[in-house]
Short mmCIF file of C-alpha atoms in Angstrom, two decimals:
data_model
loop_
_atom_site.label_atom_id
_atom_site.label_comp_id
_atom_site.label_asym_id
_atom_site.label_seq_id
_atom_site.Cartn_x
_atom_site.Cartn_y
_atom_site.Cartn_z
CA SER A 1 144.32 12.54 132.97
CA ALA A 2 146.73 15.20 131.77
CA VAL A 3 147.68 15.79 128.15
CA ILE A 4 151.42 16.17 127.79
CA SER A 5 153.15 17.47 124.67
CA GLN A 6 156.86 16.98 124.10
CA LYS A 7 159.08 18.56 121.51
CA PRO A 8 161.00 17.45 119.57
CA SER A 9 159.56 14.00 119.02
CA ARG A 10 162.87 12.85 117.60
CA ASP A 11 166.20 14.30 116.60
CA ILE A 12 169.59 13.26 115.34
CA CYS A 13 172.40 15.15 117.01
CA GLN A 14 176.13 15.45 116.66
CA ARG A 15 178.51 14.50 119.41
CA GLY A 16 179.39 17.43 121.64
CA THR A 17 176.25 19.44 120.99
CA SER A 18 173.34 20.10 123.34
CA LEU A 19 169.64 19.70 122.83
CA THR A 20 166.72 21.05 124.83
CA ILE A 21 163.52 19.07 125.14
CA GLN A 22 160.30 20.87 125.96
CA CYS A 23 157.36 19.50 127.92
CA GLN A 24 154.00 21.26 128.02
CA VAL A 25 151.09 20.07 130.18
CA ASP A 26 147.48 21.10 129.67
CA SER A 27 146.90 21.64 133.39
CA GLN A 28 148.84 22.97 136.34
CA VAL A 29 150.87 20.31 138.11
CA THR A 30 153.12 20.48 141.12
CA MET A 31 155.72 17.95 140.11
CA MET A 32 157.10 16.98 136.73
CA PHE A 33 159.44 14.07 136.18
CA TRP A 34 162.03 13.43 133.53
CA TYR A 35 162.86 9.84 132.63
CA ARG A 36 165.33 8.21 130.31
CA GLN A 37 164.64 4.97 128.48
CA GLN A 38 167.74 3.57 126.86
CA PRO A 39 167.34 1.12 123.98
CA GLY A 40 165.80 -2.13 125.17
CA GLN A 41 165.78 -1.04 128.78
CA SER A 42 163.35 0.12 131.41
CA LEU A 43 162.76 3.63 132.65
CA THR A 44 165.27 5.49 134.76
CA LEU A 45 164.28 8.62 136.63
CA ILE A 46 166.62 11.51 135.87
CA ALA A 47 165.15 14.21 138.06
CA THR A 48 162.05 15.72 139.60
CA ALA A 49 161.24 19.29 138.60
CA ASN A 50 159.30 21.49 141.00
CA GLN A 51 158.21 24.97 140.08
CA GLY A 52 160.16 27.64 141.90
CA SER A 53 162.97 25.44 143.14
CA GLU A 54 165.97 23.53 141.88
CA ALA A 55 165.32 20.17 140.35
CA THR A 56 166.11 17.11 142.42
CA TYR A 57 168.47 14.75 140.60
CA GLU A 58 168.74 11.02 141.04
CA SER A 59 171.97 9.20 141.64
CA GLY A 60 174.09 9.17 138.52
CA PHE A 61 172.59 12.33 137.02
CA VAL A 62 174.00 15.82 137.49
CA ILE A 63 172.76 19.30 136.76
CA ASP A 64 175.69 20.17 134.51
CA LYS A 65 174.81 17.33 132.17
CA PHE A 66 171.02 17.55 132.42
CA PRO A 67 169.98 21.10 133.35
CA ILE A 68 166.26 21.46 133.92
CA SER A 69 164.05 24.51 133.95
CA ARG A 70 160.57 24.78 135.45
CA PRO A 71 159.40 28.33 134.91
CA ASN A 72 155.72 27.70 135.68
CA LEU A 73 153.25 24.99 136.62
CA THR A 74 152.62 23.79 133.06
CA PHE A 75 156.03 23.78 131.44
CA SER A 76 159.49 22.29 131.84
CA THR A 77 162.61 21.77 129.76
CA LEU A 78 165.38 19.22 129.96
CA THR A 79 168.69 19.91 128.24
CA VAL A 80 171.04 17.09 127.35
CA SER A 81 174.45 18.75 127.28
CA ASN A 82 177.65 17.83 125.50
CA MET A 83 176.04 14.75 124.06
CA SER A 84 177.79 11.48 123.35
CA PRO A 85 176.43 8.34 121.66
CA GLU A 86 175.68 6.95 125.12
CA ASP A 87 173.01 9.62 125.48
CA SER A 88 171.00 8.09 122.65
CA SER A 89 167.72 7.33 124.37
CA ILE A 90 164.09 8.17 124.61
CA TYR A 91 163.53 10.99 127.08
CA LEU A 92 160.11 11.09 128.68
CA CYS A 93 158.33 13.80 130.58
CA SER A 94 155.68 12.75 133.06
CA VAL A 95 153.34 14.19 135.65
CA VAL A 96 151.38 12.76 138.51
CA GLY A 97 147.71 12.16 137.76
CA THR A 98 144.88 13.98 139.43
CA SER A 99 145.02 11.72 142.44
CA GLU A 100 148.44 12.71 143.69
CA ASN A 101 148.23 10.47 146.67
CA THR A 102 148.05 7.32 144.58
CA GLY A 103 150.62 8.64 142.19
CA GLU A 104 149.93 7.14 138.80
CA LEU A 105 151.99 8.91 136.19
CA PHE A 106 150.99 10.23 132.80
CA PHE A 107 153.60 10.48 130.10
CA GLY A 108 154.35 12.50 127.05
CA GLU A 109 155.05 10.74 123.77
CA GLY A 110 158.76 10.93 124.37
CA SER A 111 161.70 12.48 122.56
CA ARG A 112 163.86 9.97 120.74
CA LEU A 113 167.42 11.23 120.50
CA THR A 114 170.13 9.65 118.38
CA VAL A 115 173.65 10.95 118.91
CA LEU A 116 176.17 10.29 116.15
CA ALA B 1 165.58 -3.16 148.85
CA GLN B 2 162.53 -2.51 146.74
CA SER B 3 162.35 -4.28 143.40
CA VAL B 4 160.06 -5.38 140.62
CA ALA B 5 160.57 -8.46 138.49
CA GLN B 6 158.99 -9.27 135.18
CA PRO B 7 160.30 -12.78 134.65
CA GLU B 8 159.45 -13.01 130.96
CA ASP B 9 161.16 -10.83 128.38
CA GLN B 10 158.61 -11.86 125.79
CA VAL B 11 155.17 -13.44 125.77
CA ASN B 12 153.56 -14.84 122.65
CA VAL B 13 149.87 -15.64 122.43
CA ALA B 14 147.41 -16.33 119.66
CA GLU B 15 144.66 -13.83 119.02
CA GLY B 16 141.54 -14.75 120.97
CA ASN B 17 143.45 -16.65 123.64
CA PRO B 18 143.80 -15.41 127.20
CA LEU B 19 147.03 -13.64 128.06
CA THR B 20 149.00 -13.21 131.25
CA VAL B 21 151.99 -10.94 131.80
CA LYS B 22 153.68 -11.67 135.09
CA CYS B 23 154.97 -9.30 137.73
CA THR B 24 156.34 -9.92 141.20
CA TYR B 25 157.54 -7.29 143.63
CA SER B 26 159.45 -6.77 146.81
CA VAL B 27 158.60 -3.73 148.91
CA SER B 28 158.19 -3.02 152.59
CA GLY B 29 154.77 -1.99 153.77
CA ASN B 30 151.70 -1.81 151.59
CA PRO B 31 152.55 -1.58 147.91
CA TYR B 32 150.95 0.63 145.31
CA LEU B 33 151.13 -1.33 142.04
CA PHE B 34 150.78 -0.13 138.47
CA TRP B 35 150.76 -1.45 134.92
CA TYR B 36 151.72 0.65 131.91
CA VAL B 37 151.77 -0.13 128.20
CA GLN B 38 154.10 1.30 125.57
CA TYR B 39 153.09 0.95 121.94
CA PRO B 40 155.85 1.20 119.31
CA ASN B 41 157.34 4.69 119.07
CA ARG B 42 154.94 6.01 121.70
CA GLY B 43 155.10 7.14 125.31
CA LEU B 44 153.79 5.07 128.20
CA GLN B 45 150.09 4.81 128.91
CA PHE B 46 148.66 4.04 132.32
CA LEU B 47 146.57 0.85 132.31
CA LEU B 48 145.53 0.17 135.88
CA LYS B 49 146.57 0.33 139.51
CA TYR B 50 146.08 -1.44 142.81
CA ILE B 51 146.04 0.68 145.93
CA THR B 52 143.71 -1.10 148.33
CA GLY B 53 140.46 -3.03 148.36
CA ASP B 54 139.39 -5.68 145.88
CA ASN B 55 142.34 -7.76 144.75
CA LEU B 56 141.08 -7.84 141.18
CA VAL B 57 141.36 -4.48 139.48
CA LYS B 58 140.07 -3.60 136.05
CA GLY B 59 141.68 -1.14 133.72
CA SER B 60 141.78 0.17 130.19
CA TYR B 61 141.34 -1.86 127.00
CA GLY B 62 139.81 -4.84 128.83
CA PHE B 63 142.87 -5.54 130.95
CA GLU B 64 142.72 -6.59 134.56
CA ALA B 65 145.25 -7.52 137.20
CA GLU B 66 145.13 -9.56 140.35
CA PHE B 67 146.97 -8.55 143.48
CA ASN B 68 148.20 -11.54 145.46
CA LYS B 69 149.78 -10.48 148.71
CA SER B 70 151.01 -13.93 149.75
CA GLN B 71 152.78 -14.45 146.44
CA THR B 72 153.76 -10.76 146.13
CA SER B 73 152.47 -10.79 142.58
CA PHE B 74 150.44 -8.50 140.37
CA HIS B 75 149.92 -10.32 137.09
CA LEU B 76 148.25 -8.57 134.18
CA LYS B 77 145.54 -10.51 132.37
CA LYS B 78 143.11 -10.27 129.52
CA PRO B 79 140.53 -12.93 128.66
CA SER B 80 140.87 -12.61 124.89
CA ALA B 81 143.97 -11.09 123.28
CA LEU B 82 143.87 -8.80 120.26
CA VAL B 83 146.63 -8.25 117.73
CA SER B 84 146.49 -4.57 118.71
CA ASP B 85 147.53 -5.53 122.26
CA SER B 86 151.03 -6.22 120.94
CA ALA B 87 153.23 -3.81 122.86
CA LEU B 88 155.72 -3.47 125.70
CA TYR B 89 154.23 -3.79 129.18
CA PHE B 90 155.79 -2.38 132.33
CA CYS B 91 154.94 -3.18 135.93
CA ALA B 92 155.82 -0.61 138.59
CA VAL B 93 155.57 -0.38 142.37
CA ARG B 94 155.88 2.30 144.99
CA ARG B 95 155.84 2.12 148.73
CA GLY B 96 152.70 3.70 150.05
CA PRO B 97 151.28 7.19 149.58
CA GLY B 98 153.10 10.42 149.03
CA ASN B 99 153.93 11.88 145.69
CA ASN B 100 157.63 12.10 146.43
CA ARG B 101 158.07 8.35 146.54
CA LYS B 102 159.56 7.06 143.35
CA LEU B 103 158.14 4.34 141.21
CA ILE B 104 160.31 1.25 140.86
CA TRP B 105 160.02 -0.12 137.33
CA GLY B 106 160.27 -3.61 135.95
CA LEU B 107 162.32 -4.24 132.83
CA GLY B 108 159.26 -4.72 130.68
CA THR B 109 157.67 -7.64 128.86
CA SER B 110 157.16 -7.60 125.13
CA LEU B 111 153.77 -9.05 124.23
CA ALA B 112 153.24 -10.39 120.73
CA VAL B 113 149.73 -11.41 119.75
CA ASN B 114 149.70 -13.50 116.61
CA PRO B 115 146.75 -13.44 114.23
#
């Protein structure tokens, strides 16, 4: 299994500001995924980040709001731009396990954002 | 359309009793099924998966799950619950192999194990 570190673990942000979340993996991985978990809800995939190409966004998520970088095979960032209280969520970084064909995911500890 | 249902928002069991957390799914083709656990203020941890083979799969922390194709279910079980098992449990499904096929997530079931 991969060890995934996320920073920050939590933050309180003001409306209209932006925050960048970092995700560091202890091994090289092809695909990294960013999820959002709103209070009391399940996980929603925001985008898939591949090294060397643009991220692929899911329906309802756009690059202007959630820009993603993937500069190498062990690191990615997700920025939440122009935040509003509706962006208060846990943001989770994940990677596919060693057996990419079966596709179990491993997750970071999450970044809990509160927007005032 | 593919979907996952966890019919119980919350499950309460007494410590030492068996526990079951239910999951049913709808997916075309052969499903890949997963269970994850989320402890308070933590990320998700992978518990177990069913891909093929024996319908009863064993995972971490003494958990197991039984794949039932006719009932399209993948219920999570443990013979003897611990207070430390109290957490949020998510079932997820994907349609077959290929790492570009998204997981479909259930809404989660909160398990409370009472001492």
